[in-house]
Amino acid sequence: MSKQIYRSGTSIGANVAESINAQSNADFINKLSIALKEANETEYWLKNLYSAKFIDDKGYLSLQKDNEEIIKILVSSIKTMKLKTKQI
C-alpha cells in the first residue's frame, strides 16, 4: 500500500509540473484532471493505510487534510480554466 500511495502522490506533482508547459488550454485542463484523479486515488490509499493501522489518527488527519486541500486547488483551477475557455 505504501508503494501505491507513493506512486499516486508523486504523480500529482508530476502532472501539475507538466501542466505548466501545456501545449494548449485543453492540454492544461487534461494534465490537471489527471492530477485530480491521482489525488482521489491518494485519498483512497490513505484511508486504507489508516484502516490497516499503518498510520495513526494524527498522521492520517494531517495527510488527509493536505490531500483535501490539493483536491480543492485542482478543482478550482480546472473550473477556472474551463470557464476561461468556455468549456463548461
Short mmCIF file of N, CA, C and O in Angstrom, two decimals:
data_model
loop_
_atom_site.label_atom_id
_atom_site.label_comp_id
_atom_site.label_asym_id
_atom_site.label_seq_id
_atom_site.Cartn_x
_atom_site.Cartn_y
_atom_site.Cartn_z
N MET A 1 0.82 -1.20 0.00
CA MET A 1 0.00 0.00 0.00
C MET A 1 0.86 1.25 0.00
O MET A 1 0.50 2.23 -0.65
N SER A 2 1.96 1.22 0.72
CA SER A 2 2.80 2.41 0.78
C SER A 2 3.38 2.75 -0.60
O SER A 2 3.53 3.92 -0.95
N LYS A 3 3.68 1.72 -1.39
CA LYS A 3 4.18 1.98 -2.75
C LYS A 3 3.10 2.61 -3.61
O LYS A 3 3.39 3.49 -4.44
N GLN A 4 1.87 2.19 -3.42
CA GLN A 4 0.76 2.74 -4.21
C GLN A 4 0.55 4.22 -3.87
O GLN A 4 0.34 5.04 -4.77
N ILE A 5 0.59 4.54 -2.59
CA ILE A 5 0.38 5.94 -2.19
C ILE A 5 1.55 6.80 -2.66
O ILE A 5 1.39 7.95 -3.04
N TYR A 6 2.74 6.22 -2.67
CA TYR A 6 3.91 6.94 -3.18
C TYR A 6 3.73 7.26 -4.66
O TYR A 6 3.97 8.38 -5.11
N ARG A 7 3.27 6.27 -5.42
CA ARG A 7 3.06 6.46 -6.86
C ARG A 7 1.98 7.50 -7.15
O ARG A 7 2.17 8.41 -7.97
N SER A 8 0.83 7.35 -6.51
CA SER A 8 -0.26 8.29 -6.80
C SER A 8 0.07 9.68 -6.28
O SER A 8 -0.23 10.68 -6.94
N GLY A 9 0.71 9.74 -5.12
CA GLY A 9 1.06 11.04 -4.55
C GLY A 9 2.08 11.80 -5.38
O GLY A 9 1.94 13.02 -5.61
N THR A 10 3.09 11.12 -5.87
CA THR A 10 4.09 11.80 -6.69
C THR A 10 3.57 12.09 -8.09
O THR A 10 4.02 13.05 -8.72
N SER A 11 2.61 11.32 -8.55
CA SER A 11 2.02 11.56 -9.86
C SER A 11 1.26 12.89 -9.89
O SER A 11 1.20 13.55 -10.92
N ILE A 12 0.71 13.28 -8.75
CA ILE A 12 0.01 14.57 -8.67
C ILE A 12 0.99 15.68 -9.07
O ILE A 12 0.71 16.49 -9.95
N GLY A 13 2.12 15.69 -8.41
CA GLY A 13 3.11 16.73 -8.68
C GLY A 13 3.65 16.67 -10.10
O GLY A 13 3.86 17.71 -10.74
N ALA A 14 3.86 15.48 -10.61
CA ALA A 14 4.38 15.32 -11.97
C ALA A 14 3.40 15.89 -12.99
O ALA A 14 3.80 16.59 -13.93
N ASN A 15 2.12 15.63 -12.81
CA ASN A 15 1.13 16.14 -13.76
C ASN A 15 0.93 17.64 -13.64
O ASN A 15 0.73 18.32 -14.65
N VAL A 16 1.02 18.16 -12.44
CA VAL A 16 0.95 19.62 -12.27
C VAL A 16 2.16 20.26 -12.95
O VAL A 16 2.03 21.27 -13.65
N ALA A 17 3.33 19.66 -12.77
CA ALA A 17 4.54 20.19 -13.42
C ALA A 17 4.39 20.16 -14.94
O ALA A 17 4.78 21.11 -15.63
N GLU A 18 3.83 19.09 -15.48
CA GLU A 18 3.60 19.01 -16.93
C GLU A 18 2.60 20.05 -17.41
O GLU A 18 2.72 20.56 -18.52
N SER A 19 1.63 20.39 -16.56
CA SER A 19 0.61 21.37 -16.97
C SER A 19 1.20 22.76 -17.18
O SER A 19 0.67 23.55 -17.95
N ILE A 20 2.32 23.03 -16.53
CA ILE A 20 2.94 24.35 -16.64
C ILE A 20 3.36 24.64 -18.08
O ILE A 20 3.26 25.76 -18.55
N ASN A 21 3.81 23.62 -18.78
CA ASN A 21 4.22 23.78 -20.18
C ASN A 21 3.24 23.12 -21.14
O ASN A 21 3.64 22.61 -22.19
N ALA A 22 1.98 23.16 -20.79
CA ALA A 22 0.96 22.55 -21.64
C ALA A 22 0.95 23.21 -23.01
O ALA A 22 1.26 24.39 -23.17
N GLN A 23 0.60 22.42 -24.01
CA GLN A 23 0.60 22.90 -25.39
C GLN A 23 -0.64 23.72 -25.73
O GLN A 23 -0.65 24.45 -26.71
N SER A 24 -1.68 23.57 -24.91
CA SER A 24 -2.92 24.31 -25.14
C SER A 24 -3.70 24.36 -23.84
O SER A 24 -3.35 23.70 -22.85
N ASN A 25 -4.77 25.14 -23.84
CA ASN A 25 -5.64 25.18 -22.66
C ASN A 25 -6.26 23.81 -22.39
O ASN A 25 -6.39 23.39 -21.24
N ALA A 26 -6.63 23.12 -23.46
CA ALA A 26 -7.21 21.78 -23.31
C ALA A 26 -6.18 20.82 -22.70
O ALA A 26 -6.53 19.99 -21.85
N ASP A 27 -4.94 20.92 -23.12
CA ASP A 27 -3.87 20.09 -22.56
C ASP A 27 -3.65 20.42 -21.09
O ASP A 27 -3.45 19.52 -20.27
N PHE A 28 -3.71 21.71 -20.75
CA PHE A 28 -3.58 22.14 -19.36
C PHE A 28 -4.67 21.51 -18.49
O PHE A 28 -4.40 20.95 -17.43
N ILE A 29 -5.90 21.60 -18.97
CA ILE A 29 -7.04 21.02 -18.25
C ILE A 29 -6.86 19.50 -18.11
O ILE A 29 -7.11 18.93 -17.05
N ASN A 30 -6.41 18.86 -19.17
CA ASN A 30 -6.20 17.41 -19.15
C ASN A 30 -5.16 17.02 -18.10
O ASN A 30 -5.38 16.08 -17.33
N LYS A 31 -4.04 17.73 -18.06
CA LYS A 31 -2.98 17.41 -17.09
C LYS A 31 -3.48 17.59 -15.66
O LYS A 31 -3.22 16.76 -14.79
N LEU A 32 -4.21 18.69 -15.41
CA LEU A 32 -4.73 18.91 -14.06
C LEU A 32 -5.82 17.89 -13.71
O LEU A 32 -5.94 17.49 -12.55
N SER A 33 -6.57 17.46 -14.70
CA SER A 33 -7.60 16.44 -14.46
C SER A 33 -6.95 15.11 -14.08
O SER A 33 -7.47 14.39 -13.20
N ILE A 34 -5.85 14.78 -14.70
CA ILE A 34 -5.11 13.56 -14.32
C ILE A 34 -4.58 13.71 -12.90
O ILE A 34 -4.67 12.78 -12.09
N ALA A 35 -4.05 14.89 -12.58
CA ALA A 35 -3.55 15.13 -11.22
C ALA A 35 -4.69 14.97 -10.20
O ALA A 35 -4.49 14.40 -9.12
N LEU A 36 -5.88 15.44 -10.56
CA LEU A 36 -7.04 15.31 -9.67
C LEU A 36 -7.40 13.84 -9.46
O LEU A 36 -7.70 13.41 -8.34
N LYS A 37 -7.37 13.05 -10.52
CA LYS A 37 -7.63 11.61 -10.39
C LYS A 37 -6.62 10.96 -9.46
O LYS A 37 -6.96 10.11 -8.63
N GLU A 38 -5.37 11.36 -9.59
CA GLU A 38 -4.32 10.80 -8.72
C GLU A 38 -4.51 11.24 -7.28
O GLU A 38 -4.25 10.46 -6.35
N ALA A 39 -4.98 12.46 -7.06
CA ALA A 39 -5.26 12.93 -5.71
C ALA A 39 -6.41 12.12 -5.09
O ALA A 39 -6.38 11.78 -3.90
N ASN A 40 -7.40 11.81 -5.91
CA ASN A 40 -8.50 10.97 -5.43
C ASN A 40 -8.01 9.56 -5.10
O ASN A 40 -8.43 8.96 -4.10
N GLU A 41 -7.11 9.04 -5.91
CA GLU A 41 -6.54 7.73 -5.62
C GLU A 41 -5.71 7.78 -4.33
O GLU A 41 -5.75 6.85 -3.52
N THR A 42 -4.98 8.85 -4.14
CA THR A 42 -4.18 9.02 -2.92
C THR A 42 -5.09 9.00 -1.70
O THR A 42 -4.75 8.39 -0.68
N GLU A 43 -6.25 9.64 -1.81
CA GLU A 43 -7.22 9.63 -0.71
C GLU A 43 -7.65 8.19 -0.39
O GLU A 43 -7.74 7.81 0.78
N TYR A 44 -7.88 7.42 -1.41
CA TYR A 44 -8.25 6.01 -1.24
C TYR A 44 -7.16 5.25 -0.47
O TYR A 44 -7.44 4.52 0.48
N TRP A 45 -5.90 5.42 -0.89
CA TRP A 45 -4.80 4.71 -0.23
C TRP A 45 -4.57 5.19 1.19
O TRP A 45 -4.24 4.39 2.07
N LEU A 46 -4.77 6.48 1.43
CA LEU A 46 -4.65 6.99 2.79
C LEU A 46 -5.67 6.32 3.71
O LEU A 46 -5.34 5.92 4.84
N LYS A 47 -6.89 6.21 3.23
CA LYS A 47 -7.94 5.55 4.02
C LYS A 47 -7.57 4.09 4.30
O LYS A 47 -7.78 3.59 5.42
N ASN A 48 -7.01 3.42 3.31
CA ASN A 48 -6.61 2.03 3.51
C ASN A 48 -5.47 1.91 4.51
O ASN A 48 -5.47 1.00 5.36
N LEU A 49 -4.48 2.78 4.40
CA LEU A 49 -3.36 2.75 5.35
C LEU A 49 -3.85 3.00 6.77
O LEU A 49 -3.40 2.35 7.72
N TYR A 50 -4.78 3.92 6.91
CA TYR A 50 -5.34 4.22 8.22
C TYR A 50 -6.16 3.05 8.75
O TYR A 50 -6.01 2.65 9.92
N SER A 51 -7.00 2.48 7.91
CA SER A 51 -7.82 1.34 8.33
C SER A 51 -6.98 0.14 8.75
O SER A 51 -7.35 -0.60 9.65
N ALA A 52 -5.85 -0.02 8.09
CA ALA A 52 -4.96 -1.13 8.39
C ALA A 52 -4.01 -0.81 9.55
O ALA A 52 -3.14 -1.61 9.88
N LYS A 53 -4.18 0.38 10.12
CA LYS A 53 -3.39 0.82 11.28
C LYS A 53 -1.90 1.02 10.96
O LYS A 53 -1.05 0.89 11.82
N PHE A 54 -1.60 1.37 9.70
CA PHE A 54 -0.23 1.70 9.34
C PHE A 54 0.11 3.14 9.69
O PHE A 54 1.28 3.48 9.79
N ILE A 55 -0.93 3.98 9.82
CA ILE A 55 -0.74 5.35 10.28
C ILE A 55 -1.73 5.64 11.39
O ILE A 55 -2.84 5.09 11.40
N ASP A 56 -1.33 6.49 12.33
CA ASP A 56 -2.20 6.81 13.46
C ASP A 56 -3.15 7.95 13.10
O ASP A 56 -3.11 8.50 11.99
N ASP A 57 -4.02 8.28 14.06
CA ASP A 57 -5.03 9.32 13.83
C ASP A 57 -4.40 10.64 13.41
O ASP A 57 -4.84 11.25 12.44
N LYS A 58 -3.38 11.06 14.13
CA LYS A 58 -2.74 12.35 13.86
C LYS A 58 -2.13 12.37 12.45
O LYS A 58 -2.31 13.33 11.70
N GLY A 59 -1.41 11.32 12.10
CA GLY A 59 -0.79 11.24 10.77
C GLY A 59 -1.83 11.22 9.67
O GLY A 59 -1.70 11.92 8.66
N TYR A 60 -2.87 10.42 9.87
CA TYR A 60 -3.92 10.33 8.86
C TYR A 60 -4.61 11.66 8.66
O TYR A 60 -4.78 12.12 7.52
N LEU A 61 -5.01 12.30 9.76
CA LEU A 61 -5.74 13.56 9.65
C LEU A 61 -4.89 14.64 8.98
O LEU A 61 -5.40 15.42 8.17
N SER A 62 -3.61 14.67 9.28
CA SER A 62 -2.73 15.65 8.67
C SER A 62 -2.60 15.40 7.16
O SER A 62 -2.75 16.32 6.35
N LEU A 63 -2.33 14.16 6.78
CA LEU A 63 -2.18 13.81 5.36
C LEU A 63 -3.48 13.99 4.60
O LEU A 63 -3.50 14.50 3.47
N GLN A 64 -4.57 13.60 5.22
CA GLN A 64 -5.88 13.70 4.59
C GLN A 64 -6.24 15.16 4.36
O GLN A 64 -6.75 15.54 3.30
N LYS A 65 -5.95 16.01 5.34
CA LYS A 65 -6.23 17.44 5.21
C LYS A 65 -5.41 18.05 4.07
O LYS A 65 -5.92 18.83 3.27
N ASP A 66 -4.13 17.71 4.00
CA ASP A 66 -3.28 18.21 2.93
C ASP A 66 -3.79 17.77 1.56
O ASP A 66 -3.86 18.56 0.62
N ASN A 67 -4.15 16.50 1.46
CA ASN A 67 -4.64 15.97 0.18
C ASN A 67 -5.97 16.63 -0.20
O ASN A 67 -6.19 16.95 -1.37
N GLU A 68 -6.82 16.85 0.77
CA GLU A 68 -8.10 17.51 0.52
C GLU A 68 -7.87 18.93 -0.02
O GLU A 68 -8.57 19.37 -0.94
N GLU A 69 -6.89 19.61 0.52
CA GLU A 69 -6.57 20.96 0.05
C GLU A 69 -6.06 20.93 -1.39
O GLU A 69 -6.41 21.78 -2.21
N ILE A 70 -5.24 19.94 -1.70
CA ILE A 70 -4.75 19.77 -3.08
C ILE A 70 -5.93 19.54 -4.03
O ILE A 70 -5.99 20.13 -5.11
N ILE A 71 -6.86 18.70 -3.62
CA ILE A 71 -8.04 18.43 -4.45
C ILE A 71 -8.83 19.72 -4.69
O ILE A 71 -9.23 20.00 -5.83
N LYS A 72 -9.03 20.52 -3.66
CA LYS A 72 -9.76 21.78 -3.82
C LYS A 72 -9.06 22.72 -4.79
O LYS A 72 -9.70 23.36 -5.62
N ILE A 73 -7.74 22.81 -4.68
CA ILE A 73 -6.97 23.67 -5.58
C ILE A 73 -7.09 23.20 -7.02
O ILE A 73 -7.29 23.99 -7.94
N LEU A 74 -6.97 21.89 -7.22
CA LEU A 74 -7.07 21.34 -8.58
C LEU A 74 -8.45 21.56 -9.16
O LEU A 74 -8.58 21.98 -10.33
N VAL A 75 -9.49 21.30 -8.39
CA VAL A 75 -10.87 21.50 -8.88
C VAL A 75 -11.08 22.97 -9.26
O VAL A 75 -11.61 23.27 -10.32
N SER A 76 -10.63 23.86 -8.40
CA SER A 76 -10.78 25.29 -8.68
C SER A 76 -10.02 25.71 -9.94
O SER A 76 -10.55 26.46 -10.77
N SER A 77 -8.81 25.22 -10.09
CA SER A 77 -8.00 25.56 -11.27
C SER A 77 -8.64 25.03 -12.55
O SER A 77 -8.67 25.74 -13.58
N ILE A 78 -9.14 23.81 -12.51
CA ILE A 78 -9.80 23.22 -13.68
C ILE A 78 -11.05 24.01 -14.04
O ILE A 78 -11.28 24.36 -15.21
N LYS A 79 -11.87 24.33 -13.04
CA LYS A 79 -13.11 25.10 -13.30
C LYS A 79 -12.79 26.47 -13.87
O LYS A 79 -13.45 26.93 -14.81
N THR A 80 -11.78 27.14 -13.31
CA THR A 80 -11.40 28.47 -13.79
C THR A 80 -10.98 28.41 -15.25
O THR A 80 -11.42 29.25 -16.06
N MET A 81 -10.16 27.45 -15.60
CA MET A 81 -9.70 27.35 -17.00
C MET A 81 -10.85 26.98 -17.92
O MET A 81 -10.94 27.48 -19.04
N LYS A 82 -11.74 26.10 -17.47
CA LYS A 82 -12.89 25.75 -18.30
C LYS A 82 -13.79 26.96 -18.55
O LYS A 82 -14.28 27.15 -19.66
N LEU A 83 -13.99 27.77 -17.51
CA LEU A 83 -14.78 28.99 -17.69
C LEU A 83 -14.09 29.96 -18.62
O LEU A 83 -14.72 30.58 -19.48
N LYS A 84 -12.79 30.07 -18.45
CA LYS A 84 -11.99 30.98 -19.29
C LYS A 84 -12.05 30.57 -20.76
O LYS A 84 -12.06 31.42 -21.65
N THR A 85 -12.09 29.28 -20.99
CA THR A 85 -12.11 28.77 -22.37
C THR A 85 -13.50 28.33 -22.80
O THR A 85 -13.64 27.71 -23.85
N LYS A 86 -14.48 28.62 -21.97
CA LYS A 86 -15.88 28.31 -22.27
C LYS A 86 -16.13 26.83 -22.52
O LYS A 86 -16.88 26.45 -23.42
N GLN A 87 -15.50 25.98 -21.72
CA GLN A 87 -15.69 24.53 -21.87
C GLN A 87 -16.72 23.97 -20.91
O GLN A 87 -16.95 22.79 -20.88
N ILE A 88 -17.33 24.82 -20.11
CA ILE A 88 -18.36 24.34 -19.17
C ILE A 88 -19.72 24.51 -19.80
O ILE A 88 -20.03 25.42 -20.47
#
